[in-house]
Amino acid sequence: DTAVSQTPKYLVTQMGNDKSIKCEQNLGHDTMYWYKQDSKKFLKIMFSYNNKELIINETVPNRFSPKSPDKAHLNLHINSLELGDSAVYFCASSRRGSGNTIYFGEGSWLTVV
Amino acid sequence: DQQVKQNSPSLSVQEGRISILNCDYTNSMFDYFLWYKKYPAEGPTFLISISSIKDKNEDGRFTVFLNKSAKHLSLHIVPSQPGDSAVYFCAASGEDTGKLIFGQGTTLQVKP
């Protein structure tokens, strides 16, 4: 029944590794997002996809690559993990356009050691 | 440059009283505002929203007020309950992409 689900919830990994976080939504939305909450608790958008097309790409290192196989899925792959990548990553979805509520997943806690 | 600001990092109120959480924004192009509630180890949960064509929206114990001239919005919770204790984020949107800009959050503690 979970509307926006993401896995894994917790991930501890070593510097230099490559990891992926998966996200799926069953709300029938056409737009999906990745947000990052850093150590200062700010929530900032990283990427947004609409119908598998990238529409927002904030200033994010190239090591981060989102992939949307279909409009219900948006995965985040991170190459060559660095200590500063430690954060909580939230997947979210909505219908496209201002005025539509964005619904969030429960978050993925990534710790790079 | 932070376009959405919540200047109070924390707020403590007594159960049954009113909680007022404030939010200021700088971008006059924002046309949709939302409040999210977040418990530890969970994702933000949508609470209430308001369009820029309105100045008030009410849903049960929660009311959001928008003052466009002052670029200010507030969330009122009446009466406050201990279960309302959480971090509250204000967010704004003004683009067709639906991109949300978040404030830094206010931690509300409601004491029994």
Coordinates of N, CA and C in Angstrom, one line a residue, chain A residues 18-101:
Chain A
D18 N 30.4 2.0 -5.6 CA 29.2 2.4 -6.4 C 28.0 1.8 -5.7
K19 N 26.9 2.6 -5.6 CA 25.7 2.1 -5.0 C 24.5 2.7 -5.7
S20 N 23.4 2.0 -5.6 CA 22.1 2.4 -6.1 C 21.0 2.4 -5.1
I21 N 20.1 3.4 -5.2 CA 18.9 3.5 -4.4 C 17.7 3.4 -5.4
K22 N 16.8 2.5 -5.1 CA 15.7 2.3 -6.0 C 14.4 3.0 -5.5
C23 N 13.6 3.4 -6.4 CA 12.3 4.1 -6.0 C 11.2 3.7 -6.9
E24 N 10.0 3.5 -6.3 CA 8.8 3.1 -7.1 C 7.6 3.9 -6.5
Q25 N 6.7 4.3 -7.3 CA 5.5 5.0 -6.9 C 4.3 4.3 -7.5
N26 N 3.3 4.1 -6.7 CA 2.0 3.5 -7.3 C 0.9 4.5 -7.3
L27 N 1.2 5.8 -7.4 CA 0.1 6.8 -7.3 C -0.3 7.2 -8.7
G28 N 0.3 6.7 -9.7 CA -0.1 7.1 -11.1 C 0.4 8.4 -11.5
H29 N 1.4 8.9 -10.8 CA 2.0 10.2 -11.1 C 2.9 10.1 -12.3
D30 N 3.1 11.3 -12.9 CA 4.0 11.3 -14.1 C 5.3 12.0 -13.8
T31 N 5.5 12.5 -12.6 CA 6.7 13.1 -12.3 C 7.3 12.6 -11.0
M32 N 8.6 12.3 -11.1 CA 9.3 11.8 -9.9 C 10.6 12.6 -9.6
Y33 N 11.0 12.6 -8.4 CA 12.1 13.5 -7.9 C 13.0 12.7 -7.0
W34 N 14.2 13.2 -6.9 CA 15.2 12.9 -5.8 C 15.5 14.2 -5.1
Y35 N 15.3 14.1 -3.8 CA 15.7 15.2 -2.9 C 16.8 14.7 -2.0
K36 N 17.7 15.6 -1.5 CA 18.7 15.3 -0.6 C 18.6 16.1 0.7
Q37 N 18.7 15.5 1.8 CA 18.7 16.2 3.1 C 20.1 16.1 3.7
D38 N 20.8 17.2 3.8 CA 22.2 17.1 4.2 C 22.3 17.2 5.7
S39 N 23.5 17.3 6.2 CA 23.7 17.3 7.7 C 23.1 18.5 8.4
K40 N 22.8 19.6 7.6 CA 22.2 20.8 8.2 C 20.7 20.7 8.1
K41 N 20.2 19.6 7.6 CA 18.8 19.3 7.5 C 18.0 20.0 6.4
F42 N 18.8 20.7 5.5 CA 18.1 21.3 4.4 C 17.7 20.2 3.4
L43 N 16.5 20.4 2.9 CA 16.0 19.5 1.8 C 16.1 20.2 0.5
K44 N 16.9 19.6 -0.4 CA 17.1 20.2 -1.7 C 16.9 19.3 -2.8
I45 N 16.3 19.8 -3.9 CA 16.1 18.9 -5.0 C 17.4 18.6 -5.8
M46 N 17.4 17.4 -6.3 CA 18.6 17.0 -7.1 C 18.1 16.8 -8.5
F47 N 17.1 16.0 -8.7 CA 16.7 15.7 -10.1 C 15.1 15.6 -10.1
S48 N 14.6 15.8 -11.3 CA 13.2 15.5 -11.5 C 13.0 14.9 -12.9
Y49 N 12.2 13.9 -13.0 CA 11.9 13.3 -14.3 C 10.4 13.4 -14.5
N50 N 10.0 13.7 -15.7 CA 8.6 13.6 -16.1 C 8.4 12.7 -17.3
N51 N 7.6 11.6 -17.1 CA 7.5 10.6 -18.1 C 8.8 10.1 -18.7
K52 N 9.7 9.8 -17.8 CA 11.0 9.3 -18.1 C 12.0 10.3 -18.7
E53 N 11.5 11.6 -18.8 CA 12.4 12.6 -19.4 C 12.9 13.5 -18.2
L54 N 14.3 13.7 -18.3 CA 14.9 14.6 -17.2 C 14.4 16.0 -17.4
I55 N 13.8 16.6 -16.4 CA 13.4 18.0 -16.5 C 14.1 19.0 -15.5
I56 N 14.6 18.4 -14.5 CA 15.4 19.2 -13.5 C 16.7 18.5 -13.2
N57 N 17.8 19.2 -13.3 CA 19.1 18.7 -13.0 C 19.8 19.8 -12.3
E58 N 19.7 19.8 -10.9 CA 20.4 20.8 -10.2 C 21.9 20.6 -10.2
T59 N 22.6 21.5 -9.6 CA 24.1 21.3 -9.6 C 24.5 20.1 -8.8
V60 N 24.6 19.0 -9.4 CA 24.9 17.8 -8.7 C 26.1 17.1 -9.5
P61 N 27.1 16.6 -8.7 CA 28.2 16.0 -9.4 C 27.8 14.9 -10.4
N62 N 28.6 14.7 -11.4 CA 28.3 13.7 -12.4 C 28.3 12.3 -11.9
R63 N 28.8 12.1 -10.7 CA 28.9 10.8 -10.1 C 27.5 10.3 -9.8
F64 N 26.5 11.3 -9.7 CA 25.1 10.9 -9.5 C 24.4 10.8 -10.8
S65 N 23.8 9.6 -11.0 CA 23.1 9.5 -12.3 C 21.7 8.8 -12.0
P66 N 20.7 9.6 -12.3 CA 19.3 9.0 -12.1 C 19.0 8.2 -13.4
K67 N 18.1 7.2 -13.2 CA 17.6 6.4 -14.3 C 16.2 6.1 -14.1
S68 N 15.4 6.4 -15.1 CA 13.9 6.2 -15.0 C 13.5 5.2 -16.1
P69 N 13.4 3.9 -15.8 CA 13.0 2.9 -16.8 C 11.5 3.1 -17.2
D70 N 10.7 3.6 -16.4 CA 9.3 3.9 -16.7 C 8.8 5.0 -15.7
K71 N 7.7 5.5 -15.9 CA 7.3 6.7 -15.1 C 6.9 6.3 -13.7
A72 N 6.9 5.1 -13.4 CA 6.7 4.7 -12.0 C 7.9 4.4 -11.2
H73 N 9.1 4.5 -11.9 CA 10.3 4.1 -11.2 C 11.4 5.2 -11.5
L74 N 12.1 5.6 -10.5 CA 13.3 6.5 -10.6 C 14.4 6.0 -9.7
N75 N 15.4 5.5 -10.2 CA 16.5 5.0 -9.4 C 17.7 6.0 -9.4
L76 N 18.4 6.0 -8.4 CA 19.6 6.9 -8.2 C 20.9 6.0 -8.1
H77 N 21.8 6.2 -9.0 CA 23.0 5.5 -9.0 C 24.1 6.5 -8.6
I78 N 25.0 6.1 -7.7 CA 26.1 7.0 -7.3 C 27.4 6.2 -7.4
N79 N 28.3 6.8 -8.2 CA 29.6 6.2 -8.5 C 30.6 6.9 -7.5
S80 N 31.7 6.1 -7.2 CA 32.8 6.6 -6.5 C 32.4 7.4 -5.3
L81 N 31.7 6.8 -4.4 CA 31.1 7.5 -3.2 C 32.2 8.2 -2.4
E82 N 31.8 9.4 -1.9 CA 32.7 10.2 -1.1 C 32.1 10.4 0.3
L83 N 32.9 10.8 1.2 CA 32.4 11.0 2.6 C 31.2 12.0 2.6
G84 N 31.4 13.0 1.8 CA 30.4 14.1 1.7 C 29.1 13.7 1.1
D85 N 29.0 12.5 0.6 CA 27.7 12.0 0.0 C 26.8 11.5 1.1
S86 N 27.3 11.3 2.3 CA 26.5 10.9 3.4 C 25.4 11.8 3.7
A87 N 24.2 11.3 3.6 CA 23.0 12.2 3.7 C 21.8 11.2 3.7
V88 N 20.6 11.9 3.8 CA 19.3 11.1 3.6 C 18.8 11.5 2.2
Y89 N 18.5 10.5 1.4 CA 18.0 10.8 0.0 C 16.5 10.4 0.0
F90 N 15.7 11.3 -0.4 CA 14.3 11.1 -0.5 C 13.8 11.1 -1.9
C91 N 13.1 10.1 -2.3 CA 12.4 10.0 -3.5 C 11.0 10.6 -3.4
A92 N 10.4 11.2 -4.4 CA 9.1 11.8 -4.3 C 8.4 11.7 -5.7
S93 N 7.1 11.9 -5.7 CA 6.4 11.9 -6.9 C 5.2 12.9 -6.9
S94 N 4.8 13.3 -8.0 CA 3.6 14.2 -8.1 C 3.1 14.2 -9.6
R95 N 2.0 14.9 -9.8 CA 1.6 15.2 -11.1 C 2.4 16.4 -11.5
R96 N 2.7 16.6 -12.8 CA 3.5 17.7 -13.2 C 2.8 19.0 -13.0
G97 N 3.5 20.0 -12.7 CA 3.0 21.4 -12.6 C 2.9 21.9 -11.2
S98 N 3.0 23.2 -11.1 CA 2.9 23.9 -9.9 C 1.4 23.7 -9.4
G99 N 1.3 23.6 -8.1 CA 0.0 23.4 -7.6 C -0.4 21.9 -7.3
N100 N 0.5 21.1 -7.6 CA 0.3 19.7 -7.3 C 1.2 19.2 -6.2
T101 N 0.6 18.5 -5.2 CA 1.3 18.1 -4.0 C 2.4 17.0 -4.4

